[in-house]
Amino acid sequence: MRYGALLLMAALMQFDAFAQQKAIDAKPKKISPDLFGIFFEDLSYAADGGLYAELVQNRSFEYNPADNRDWNSMTAWKYQTDGFGYGTISVETANPIHQNNPHYILLDIQDAGQKGVGLENGGFDGIPVRGGKYYNFSVFLNVISSQPLPLTVSLVDTKGRELGTASFTASAKGWKKYSEKIKVNFDEDSAMLQLLVKSPGKVGIDMVSLFPEETFKNRENGMRADLAQTIADIKPKFMRFPGGCLTHGDGVANIYHWKNTIGPVEQRVEQRNIWNYHQSVGIGYYEYFRFCEDIGAKPVPVVAAGVSCQNSGGTWKIGSTGQKGIPMEDMDAYVQDILDLVEYANGPVTSTWGAKRAAAGHPAPFNLEYLGIGNEDKITGVFEERFRMIYDAVHKAHPEIKIIGTVGPSPNGEDFDKGWKLANQLAVGTVDEHYYEKPEWFLKNTSRYDGYNRLNSKVYVGEYASWGNTLFNALAEAVYMTNLERNGDVVRMASYAPLIARIGHTSWNPNLIYFDGKHVFPTVNYYVQQQFASNAGDEYLPGIINFTSADTTAGASCVKDSVTGDVILKIANAGSTQLFGTANLAKLGKLAQKATFTIICGDAKVANTAAHPAEVLPKTTVINMPKQWKFTVPAYSLSIVRIKAGK
């Protein structure tokens, strides 16, 4: 009896879900053109040692034990005296380049020996270089002794073989930037950078930098080309940055302040990362905005809601100091900082902060449309008071900005309910929902947004992922994403998280893209996200795709891109048997007789890894497309059919 009752209950629930879907699918509807995007957070060495193309680690000698208990100003550096030279080396703070960058190295070379005396840096797990390529070196030097100092900068392999070198002379009293171009003659995956002073003297050294000449879009202070291109190839409609937990930080003192990240890199305020490493902020707000523009994604910056992470001072497992608020006497200034951010992004060059944007090299506005306030915060009185202050000020000064609120770290529970209550009271335009769940959760919750009130706040699914990188995980997400499209009138945006992670330094798993110093390894989940984002539409067309039998492990959607006129069908099958159905295209008007057909399929447990990076890849062909299309899709597959408008 009990088993029979469970079967009946399951059947009724499935019937109810299909009834709701039928109601939602009653007629075509406009859906968000910004539905699928990306979320970048600096964890797992996503920025320094990752997307940021800088090859020198701890370039400004600002590492310290607060970042990591085993670190200090000389972490990643070696005092180099291999040619029998000698002298002294010390870390100083008395006369820095800028007060925001207090530490530097003071070398007192008493005998340069056969090779010179100086510093060596091994980068992030070694510096990968390629023969025939050029690398841009720069350093700030302050010559304290009376005579000019000859220097060489070289890239060498682990045995000391020279891969490329350049020489120059430093003579300036006071800090001056010196730049050289190094041509590398041989490939090497684990090179080291050496900076050697070739004669006796005393010199201050800071901001030792090495970039590949070829950055993404050839930008100065730019992004790593292959990793940036892999992100760009998703074709995201937006990018959320600079984080989640990174944004509200580990305690009030660790809250991310955007103003600390702009201007000349040697004047930016470096900071401990909540994920227990260091932020050089070489990728600052200017670079984030520029990168969004370069990949065609709308910028979605997220600022702290005046409170720190509720896990400050501890972990999810063992407890913590807890959420702390910026003192109320400091909140007016903090609110003004956020208003200044909007001006920095959108203000004219005649405005205070628009002028700073222009001075950085971008006179035109960045066209900021969205602003997130808070990140999966605990909804307390401390939070609510500060959120209301920020929300009211931004909404009053900039009604054109779409504000995104927060409803806690889970898809349900106390913070979720309190967050939604606050959002409805304030009529917040969009709220940010987060969930990391098993793939089965995604398959069981495909009707999650069917019953959401279309008159209330819209939804941004700012962070979501199933726990794994197998094909089954990716397909469970794909099934769920077809239903995000079906509910694209209430779900305004969605982004898988986290985006990228350096192998050997992962703070969180799974991730969408893994990488090391030389290669990029997209997961199967990546290819699913790519297919949805690059085949998005702005109108949902109901009743086009029908399965011959109901299946809770399958999902389908049909959308139209009003710009191109293309119609796109998506059929996701996370089940163990093949799937049959029909697509009635007759009522969609004149369409091309052929279509591009892309499929991702394979064994459920297979995954793309560093050792086997191409186990599952999309395969594209051209097929005939009749008005009444009968289809069969394999088990464990995602099929994308894109049909151009007829002529």
XYZ file of C-alpha atoms in Angstrom:
647
model
C 0.000 0.000 0.000
C 2.763 2.408 0.939
C 4.629 1.824 -2.352
C 1.399 2.267 -4.318
C 0.633 5.510 -2.512
C 4.084 6.825 -3.324
C 3.603 5.974 -6.999
C 0.228 7.738 -7.022
C 1.723 10.802 -5.335
C 4.587 10.912 -7.832
C 2.140 10.622 -10.712
C -0.025 13.434 -9.352
C 3.030 15.658 -8.841
C 4.179 14.967 -12.404
C 0.674 15.683 -13.740
C 0.563 18.933 -11.779
C 3.965 19.965 -13.153
C 2.845 19.284 -16.727
C -0.410 21.159 -16.071
C 1.561 24.195 -14.872
C 3.882 23.942 -17.859
C 0.897 23.814 -20.213
C -0.478 26.993 -18.627
C 2.895 28.731 -18.920
C 3.179 27.522 -22.526
C -0.197 28.894 -23.586
C 1.152 31.562 -25.935
C 4.436 33.016 -27.229
C 6.087 35.404 -24.817
C 8.976 37.793 -24.714
C 11.819 36.515 -22.569
C 14.962 38.140 -21.267
C 17.575 38.825 -23.965
C 20.174 38.703 -21.152
C 19.314 35.222 -19.917
C 22.637 33.370 -20.071
C 25.882 34.935 -18.885
C 28.909 34.313 -16.686
C 30.034 35.028 -13.148
C 33.678 35.818 -12.415
C 35.050 35.603 -8.890
C 38.700 35.676 -7.891
C 38.920 32.302 -6.206
C 41.099 29.352 -7.213
C 43.648 31.849 -8.623
C 41.138 33.061 -11.186
C 42.686 36.561 -11.437
C 46.372 36.633 -10.407
C 47.887 33.505 -11.890
C 44.814 33.121 -14.078
C 42.894 35.518 -16.306
C 45.278 38.376 -15.533
C 48.203 37.932 -17.927
C 50.873 39.020 -15.421
C 53.516 36.255 -15.229
C 55.398 37.461 -12.123
C 54.044 36.371 -8.760
C 54.149 38.880 -5.876
C 55.467 41.531 -8.243
C 55.234 44.337 -5.686
C 56.461 42.410 -2.623
C 53.135 42.863 -0.827
C 52.505 39.221 0.099
C 52.282 38.764 3.852
C 51.228 36.215 6.499
C 47.700 37.635 6.591
C 47.256 36.332 3.041
C 48.732 32.960 3.888
C 50.535 32.102 7.132
C 53.560 30.805 5.205
C 53.965 33.935 3.071
C 56.079 37.076 3.358
C 57.311 39.888 1.122
C 59.904 37.592 -0.504
C 57.479 34.753 -1.328
C 58.051 33.535 -4.923
C 61.410 35.387 -4.988
C 65.013 34.223 -4.639
C 68.047 36.378 -3.882
C 70.362 35.643 -6.817
C 74.155 35.620 -6.315
C 75.160 32.616 -8.464
C 78.144 34.394 -10.037
C 79.934 34.803 -6.693
C 78.665 38.313 -6.187
C 77.675 39.548 -2.751
C 75.885 42.324 -0.960
C 72.772 42.754 1.176
C 69.058 42.555 0.512
C 66.220 43.901 2.650
C 62.506 44.651 2.472
C 61.903 48.341 3.125
C 58.959 50.701 3.582
C 60.628 54.079 4.245
C 60.467 55.503 0.718
C 57.886 53.608 -1.400
C 56.579 54.392 -4.882
C 53.223 55.209 -3.308
C 51.687 54.917 0.137
C 49.277 52.294 -1.214
C 52.230 50.125 -2.251
C 54.491 50.302 0.810
C 56.966 47.424 0.401
C 59.972 47.342 -1.897
C 63.368 45.635 -2.109
C 66.605 47.450 -1.329
C 69.725 45.903 -2.886
C 73.184 46.991 -1.791
C 75.607 45.337 -4.242
C 79.149 45.324 -2.929
C 80.629 43.062 -5.594
C 78.673 42.128 -8.727
C 80.731 38.976 -9.285
C 80.697 37.221 -12.640
C 76.935 37.447 -13.354
C 75.553 40.233 -11.191
C 73.435 40.331 -8.055
C 69.674 40.527 -8.028
C 66.360 38.704 -7.906
C 64.746 35.658 -9.467
C 61.009 34.921 -9.736
C 59.409 31.626 -10.721
C 55.951 32.976 -11.480
C 52.907 30.866 -10.769
C 54.166 27.252 -10.894
C 56.827 28.373 -13.370
C 56.689 30.920 -16.191
C 55.619 29.367 -19.513
C 57.232 31.010 -22.547
C 57.306 30.199 -26.244
C 60.157 30.524 -28.715
C 59.754 33.346 -31.226
C 57.398 35.291 -28.955
C 58.018 38.634 -27.272
C 57.441 39.460 -23.613
C 57.053 42.921 -22.103
C 59.142 43.503 -19.001
C 58.916 46.510 -16.702
C 60.251 47.505 -13.292
C 60.317 50.545 -11.028
C 63.826 51.416 -9.819
C 65.195 54.042 -7.483
C 68.979 54.418 -7.902
C 70.363 55.533 -4.554
C 74.105 55.272 -5.265
C 75.937 57.965 -7.216
C 76.749 56.016 -10.391
C 74.355 54.676 -13.049
C 73.726 50.936 -12.752
C 73.787 48.509 -15.700
C 71.168 45.730 -15.452
C 70.129 42.648 -17.395
C 66.747 40.991 -17.346
C 66.621 37.416 -18.577
C 64.343 34.437 -18.851
C 66.182 31.212 -18.017
C 65.233 27.554 -17.741
C 65.666 25.390 -14.653
C 69.264 24.604 -15.645
C 70.208 28.238 -16.099
C 70.098 28.254 -19.919
C 69.277 31.704 -21.194
C 66.029 31.821 -23.205
C 66.002 35.542 -23.905
C 67.539 38.667 -22.443
C 67.631 42.458 -22.521
C 70.007 45.027 -21.017
C 69.472 48.587 -19.849
C 70.957 51.210 -17.537
C 69.226 52.822 -14.578
C 70.352 56.238 -13.409
C 67.348 58.122 -12.062
C 67.209 59.300 -8.487
C 63.723 58.592 -7.250
C 61.334 55.990 -8.622
C 61.250 55.588 -12.391
C 59.655 52.939 -14.578
C 61.927 51.075 -17.015
C 60.533 48.907 -19.797
C 62.137 46.341 -22.095
C 60.969 43.840 -24.685
C 62.424 40.333 -24.455
C 62.422 37.960 -27.408
C 62.382 34.324 -26.284
C 64.268 31.855 -28.451
C 63.157 28.520 -26.991
C 59.997 26.963 -25.583
C 60.016 26.447 -21.829
C 57.131 25.579 -19.514
C 58.870 26.471 -16.239
C 61.093 29.467 -16.928
C 62.308 31.928 -14.305
C 62.771 35.670 -14.568
C 66.114 37.073 -13.431
C 66.848 40.745 -12.810
C 70.570 41.282 -12.150
C 72.524 44.434 -11.315
C 75.930 44.235 -13.010
C 78.023 46.674 -10.923
C 78.315 47.777 -7.278
C 75.706 50.215 -6.056
C 72.478 50.609 -4.137
C 69.009 50.456 -5.722
C 65.372 50.145 -4.729
C 63.262 47.677 -6.741
C 59.478 47.403 -7.013
C 56.673 46.365 -9.413
C 58.678 43.775 -11.344
C 56.379 42.762 -14.195
C 56.346 40.457 -17.213
C 53.481 40.182 -19.687
C 53.219 38.259 -22.933
C 53.120 40.758 -25.775
C 50.009 38.985 -27.063
C 47.259 39.596 -24.526
C 43.539 39.306 -25.271
C 42.692 42.029 -27.792
C 46.331 43.168 -27.305
C 45.313 45.209 -24.277
C 47.923 46.795 -22.047
C 47.685 45.370 -18.527
C 45.535 42.791 -20.225
C 44.106 39.308 -19.988
C 45.659 35.946 -20.781
C 44.707 35.410 -24.408
C 43.759 31.721 -24.498
C 41.795 31.786 -21.253
C 40.013 35.012 -22.153
C 39.115 33.651 -25.575
C 37.671 30.489 -24.038
C 35.453 32.697 -21.872
C 34.539 34.900 -24.836
C 33.565 31.815 -26.846
C 30.691 31.186 -24.449
C 29.191 34.368 -25.940
C 27.770 35.462 -22.588
C 25.167 38.194 -22.504
C 26.531 39.588 -19.221
C 29.348 39.164 -16.715
C 28.891 39.465 -12.957
C 32.020 40.556 -11.071
C 34.237 40.818 -8.983
C 32.703 38.101 -6.810
C 30.421 36.630 -4.515
C 32.028 36.148 -1.155
C 35.026 38.166 -2.325
C 32.803 41.229 -2.572
C 31.559 41.373 1.011
C 34.818 40.007 2.350
C 36.130 38.370 5.499
C 35.185 41.080 7.972
C 34.419 44.763 7.372
C 38.089 45.611 6.752
C 38.170 43.078 3.912
C 35.132 44.410 2.016
C 36.017 44.998 -1.656
C 36.161 48.739 -2.444
C 36.121 49.494 -6.152
C 38.000 52.796 -5.804
C 41.043 50.904 -4.493
C 41.284 49.032 -7.806
C 41.494 51.826 -10.387
C 44.267 54.154 -11.500
C 47.930 53.263 -12.139
C 48.591 49.705 -10.980
C 51.472 50.791 -8.750
C 49.037 53.014 -6.801
C 46.255 50.482 -6.233
C 45.520 49.029 -2.798
C 46.351 45.341 -2.755
C 44.368 43.198 -0.379
C 44.054 39.792 1.206
C 41.737 37.453 -0.652
C 38.918 35.884 1.378
C 39.987 32.596 -0.228
C 43.362 32.795 1.574
C 45.669 34.251 -1.019
C 46.429 37.711 -2.397
C 44.799 40.210 -4.738
C 47.151 42.468 -6.660
C 44.001 44.074 -8.173
C 45.854 44.255 -11.472
C 42.407 43.355 -12.748
C 40.481 46.225 -11.243
C 37.144 47.780 -12.070
C 38.483 49.449 -15.212
C 39.788 46.128 -16.529
C 36.551 44.339 -15.609
C 34.472 46.894 -17.496
C 36.852 46.779 -20.466
C 36.809 42.985 -20.554
C 33.004 42.955 -20.546
C 33.070 45.309 -23.510
C 35.668 43.189 -25.310
C 33.559 40.017 -25.063
C 30.221 41.709 -25.769
C 28.830 41.122 -22.256
C 26.883 43.617 -20.183
C 28.743 44.491 -16.967
C 27.046 43.427 -13.734
C 29.173 44.697 -10.835
C 28.219 43.556 -7.344
C 28.925 45.676 -4.275
C 28.697 44.670 -0.636
C 25.441 45.660 1.041
C 27.316 47.369 3.851
C 27.985 44.087 5.651
C 30.713 41.452 5.592
C 30.235 37.772 4.839
C 28.323 35.952 7.574
C 31.136 33.378 7.547
C 33.780 35.987 8.411
C 36.468 34.736 10.743
C 35.725 31.062 10.227
C 34.202 28.525 7.875
C 30.825 27.051 7.004
C 31.802 23.935 8.995
C 33.185 25.257 12.275
C 31.380 28.532 12.743
C 32.645 32.081 12.512
C 32.759 35.575 13.915
C 29.780 36.308 11.729
C 28.318 39.142 9.735
C 29.509 42.621 10.676
C 28.167 45.921 9.428
C 30.004 49.025 8.322
C 29.497 51.495 11.218
C 26.449 53.641 10.544
C 28.519 56.825 10.830
C 30.535 55.567 7.826
C 27.588 54.464 5.714
C 26.933 57.817 4.010
C 30.462 57.755 2.604
C 30.050 54.118 1.540
C 26.772 54.902 -0.211
C 28.463 57.788 -2.000
C 31.174 55.407 -3.194
C 28.473 53.321 -4.876
C 26.915 56.381 -6.508
C 30.396 57.321 -7.701
C 30.703 53.861 -9.268
C 27.688 54.562 -11.462
C 29.261 57.872 -12.449
C 32.573 56.155 -13.196
C 30.791 53.739 -15.528
C 28.298 56.057 -17.193
C 29.158 59.670 -16.383
C 30.355 62.221 -18.944
C 34.037 63.042 -19.157
C 33.226 66.373 -17.511
C 32.136 64.600 -14.313
C 34.613 63.800 -11.532
C 34.557 60.032 -11.955
C 33.798 60.019 -15.674
C 37.014 62.023 -16.064
C 38.934 59.282 -14.241
C 37.498 56.701 -16.623
C 38.535 58.836 -19.561
C 42.018 59.313 -18.109
C 42.382 55.536 -17.968
C 41.740 55.402 -21.704
C 37.969 55.079 -22.136
C 36.171 58.410 -22.722
C 32.959 56.691 -23.805
C 30.699 55.386 -21.022
C 30.615 51.675 -20.232
C 26.794 51.699 -20.391
C 26.194 50.183 -16.978
C 22.646 48.815 -16.789
C 22.689 46.439 -13.799
C 24.052 46.782 -10.257
C 24.033 44.027 -7.646
C 23.750 44.963 -3.968
C 24.803 42.160 -1.641
C 25.772 38.545 -2.117
C 23.874 35.644 -0.528
C 23.860 37.577 2.746
C 22.229 36.505 5.963
C 19.102 38.651 6.156
C 19.514 40.337 9.537
C 18.505 43.704 10.889
C 22.087 44.889 10.359
C 21.895 43.854 6.706
C 18.405 45.189 6.080
C 19.122 48.661 7.465
C 22.181 49.082 5.251
C 20.619 47.500 2.183
C 17.681 49.914 2.388
C 20.069 52.883 2.612
C 21.971 51.797 -0.493
C 18.898 50.769 -2.443
C 17.003 53.992 -1.750
C 19.989 56.178 -2.646
C 20.777 54.389 -5.915
C 17.119 54.123 -6.925
C 16.578 57.842 -6.287
C 19.752 59.049 -8.013
C 19.704 56.531 -10.860
C 16.224 55.123 -11.571
C 17.593 53.861 -14.882
C 19.841 51.325 -13.120
C 18.343 47.852 -12.628
C 19.151 46.868 -9.050
C 19.703 43.224 -8.114
C 19.050 42.259 -4.494
C 19.917 39.061 -2.637
C 17.926 36.277 -0.981
C 20.588 34.263 0.820
C 22.822 31.326 -0.130
C 20.193 28.597 -0.619
C 17.113 27.888 -2.772
C 14.896 27.939 0.335
C 15.032 28.559 4.069
C 14.887 31.505 6.452
C 17.200 33.880 4.567
C 15.494 33.026 1.283
C 12.064 33.855 2.703
C 13.255 37.034 4.467
C 15.126 38.167 1.356
C 12.056 37.776 -0.833
C 9.889 39.569 1.734
C 12.277 42.548 1.731
C 12.487 42.539 -2.068
C 8.704 42.635 -2.365
C 8.422 45.434 0.210
C 10.914 47.592 -1.696
C 9.838 46.437 -5.166
C 13.437 45.481 -5.983
C 13.614 44.832 -9.708
C 15.557 41.556 -9.522
C 16.786 39.230 -6.788
C 19.797 36.933 -6.874
C 19.111 33.257 -6.076
C 21.968 30.788 -5.496
C 22.022 27.013 -5.342
C 24.607 24.262 -5.579
C 22.798 20.928 -5.574
C 22.998 17.326 -6.761
C 22.030 16.773 -10.410
C 18.874 14.983 -9.295
C 17.735 18.213 -7.620
C 17.847 20.016 -10.957
C 15.819 17.280 -12.640
C 13.191 17.393 -9.890
C 12.866 21.182 -9.861
C 12.235 22.001 -13.498
C 8.905 23.622 -12.606
C 10.496 25.846 -9.931
C 9.635 29.143 -11.636
C 6.291 28.165 -13.160
C 4.417 29.409 -10.105
C 6.433 32.591 -9.454
C 4.341 35.751 -9.455
C 5.117 37.574 -12.693
C 4.297 40.908 -11.014
C 6.951 40.547 -8.297
C 10.729 40.860 -8.564
C 12.422 39.072 -11.419
C 15.095 36.451 -10.733
C 18.798 36.282 -11.424
C 20.134 32.784 -10.787
C 23.539 34.221 -9.998
C 25.289 31.040 -8.907
C 24.238 27.498 -9.682
C 25.827 24.169 -10.504
C 25.269 20.486 -9.924
C 28.011 18.814 -7.910
C 30.187 17.435 -10.692
C 31.690 17.735 -14.150
C 30.427 14.525 -15.736
C 28.199 14.500 -18.781
C 25.269 13.561 -16.543
C 25.871 16.669 -14.409
C 26.012 18.860 -17.489
C 22.840 17.361 -18.936
C 20.934 17.749 -15.677
C 21.866 21.427 -15.890
C 20.793 21.487 -19.550
C 17.361 20.073 -18.716
C 17.015 22.747 -16.046
C 18.147 25.473 -18.458
C 15.400 24.610 -20.967
C 12.973 25.458 -18.201
C 14.804 28.691 -17.419
C 14.121 29.603 -21.047
C 10.482 28.577 -20.660
C 10.314 30.904 -17.659
C 12.502 33.561 -19.264
C 9.884 36.191 -18.516
C 10.533 35.872 -14.770
C 14.126 34.585 -14.835
C 16.043 37.560 -16.201
C 19.584 36.119 -15.950
C 21.463 32.950 -15.003
C 25.165 32.134 -14.612
C 26.970 28.916 -13.737
C 29.523 29.236 -10.944
C 32.408 29.230 -10.375
C 33.791 30.132 -13.794
C 37.524 29.259 -13.785
C 40.052 27.516 -11.529
C 43.791 26.919 -11.687
C 44.698 23.258 -11.351
C 46.562 22.696 -8.118
C 45.039 25.788 -6.486
C 41.316 25.116 -6.447
C 39.361 26.649 -3.569
C 36.080 25.156 -4.808
C 34.937 22.352 -7.072
C 33.410 21.870 -9.572
C 34.232 24.741 -11.943
C 33.281 25.494 -15.526
C 36.835 25.858 -16.888
C 40.118 24.509 -15.498
C 43.547 25.707 -16.577
C 47.251 25.568 -15.808
C 50.049 27.837 -16.962
C 50.004 26.489 -20.501
C 46.594 25.032 -21.305
C 42.876 25.582 -20.844
C 40.532 22.662 -20.152
C 36.816 23.357 -20.715
C 34.478 20.905 -18.983
C 31.426 19.270 -20.521
C 29.373 21.737 -18.464
C 31.201 24.508 -20.340
C 29.997 23.233 -23.706
C 26.414 23.065 -22.445
C 26.622 26.664 -21.210
C 28.199 27.702 -24.495
C 25.433 26.117 -26.568
C 22.689 27.825 -24.586
C 24.354 31.251 -24.504
C 25.353 31.266 -28.165
C 21.913 30.001 -29.208
C 19.787 32.273 -27.057
C 16.576 33.941 -28.117
C 14.299 36.691 -26.873
C 10.944 35.048 -27.571
C 9.747 31.707 -26.235
C 7.594 29.707 -28.664
C 5.302 27.221 -26.897
C 3.887 23.957 -28.128
C 6.481 23.410 -30.838
C 8.302 20.418 -29.337
C 6.380 17.439 -28.010
C 7.737 14.180 -26.589
C 5.888 10.948 -27.300
C 5.924 10.170 -23.573
C 6.470 12.196 -20.412
C 9.987 11.938 -18.999
C 11.254 13.845 -15.964
C 14.864 13.451 -17.144
C 14.207 15.391 -20.352
C 13.526 18.977 -21.247
C 13.012 20.988 -24.411
C 12.524 24.564 -25.481
C 12.007 26.553 -28.653
C 13.071 30.191 -28.871
C 13.364 32.808 -31.566
C 16.124 35.360 -32.007
C 14.291 38.480 -33.184
C 17.524 40.064 -34.462
C 18.380 37.249 -36.889
C 14.939 35.668 -37.231
C 16.485 32.278 -36.399
C 14.478 29.649 -34.558
C 16.402 27.471 -32.092
C 15.294 24.126 -30.689
C 16.984 22.625 -27.625
C 16.349 19.039 -26.552
C 18.113 17.757 -23.432
C 17.990 14.101 -22.428
C 19.628 13.197 -19.109
C 18.008 9.748 -19.159
C 19.412 6.327 -19.970
C 17.107 5.650 -22.951
C 16.674 7.390 -26.277
C 13.950 9.977 -26.640
C 11.305 10.354 -29.338
C 9.194 13.326 -30.288
C 8.022 15.783 -32.901
C 8.563 19.447 -33.653
C 5.752 21.249 -35.449
C 7.407 24.077 -37.365
C 4.527 24.762 -39.758
C 3.074 27.606 -37.685
C 6.381 29.464 -37.446
C 6.242 30.924 -40.930
C 8.808 30.517 -43.640
C 12.009 28.856 -42.479
C 15.097 27.532 -44.261
C 14.875 23.917 -45.364
C 18.201 23.070 -43.760
C 19.407 23.606 -40.238
C 22.592 23.289 -38.234
C 22.383 20.386 -35.806
C 24.761 20.270 -32.833
C 24.883 17.377 -30.409
C 26.736 16.678 -27.169
C 26.477 13.040 -26.107
C 28.354 10.114 -24.604
C 28.578 7.966 -21.515
C 26.903 9.488 -18.462
C 30.009 9.239 -16.283
C 32.519 10.612 -18.774
C 34.223 13.954 -18.086
C 36.741 16.216 -19.785
C 39.903 16.381 -17.685
C 43.444 17.700 -18.033
C 44.576 14.177 -18.904
C 41.665 13.623 -21.312
C 40.464 17.087 -22.351
C 38.376 16.091 -25.376
C 36.294 13.152 -24.178
C 33.035 14.948 -24.969
C 32.869 17.758 -27.518
C 29.994 19.281 -29.513
C 29.608 17.911 -33.032
C 27.837 19.959 -35.685
C 26.304 18.872 -38.979
C 23.705 20.196 -41.417
C 20.355 18.402 -41.623
C 17.152 18.705 -43.644
C 14.370 20.314 -41.648
C 10.804 19.349 -42.625
C 7.813 21.268 -41.307
C 6.874 18.246 -39.227
C 10.135 16.976 -37.780
C 10.137 13.596 -36.101
C 13.211 13.240 -33.964
C 15.065 10.610 -32.014
C 17.744 11.801 -29.622
C 20.204 9.485 -27.897
C 20.395 8.792 -24.204
C 22.560 11.286 -22.325
C 22.555 13.977 -24.976
C 21.858 17.622 -25.716
C 20.711 18.506 -29.224
C 20.615 22.051 -30.591
C 18.860 22.775 -33.896
C 19.238 26.252 -35.354
C 17.024 27.149 -38.337
C 17.456 30.365 -40.257
C 14.526 32.436 -41.415
C 13.418 31.597 -44.942
C 13.918 33.924 -47.855
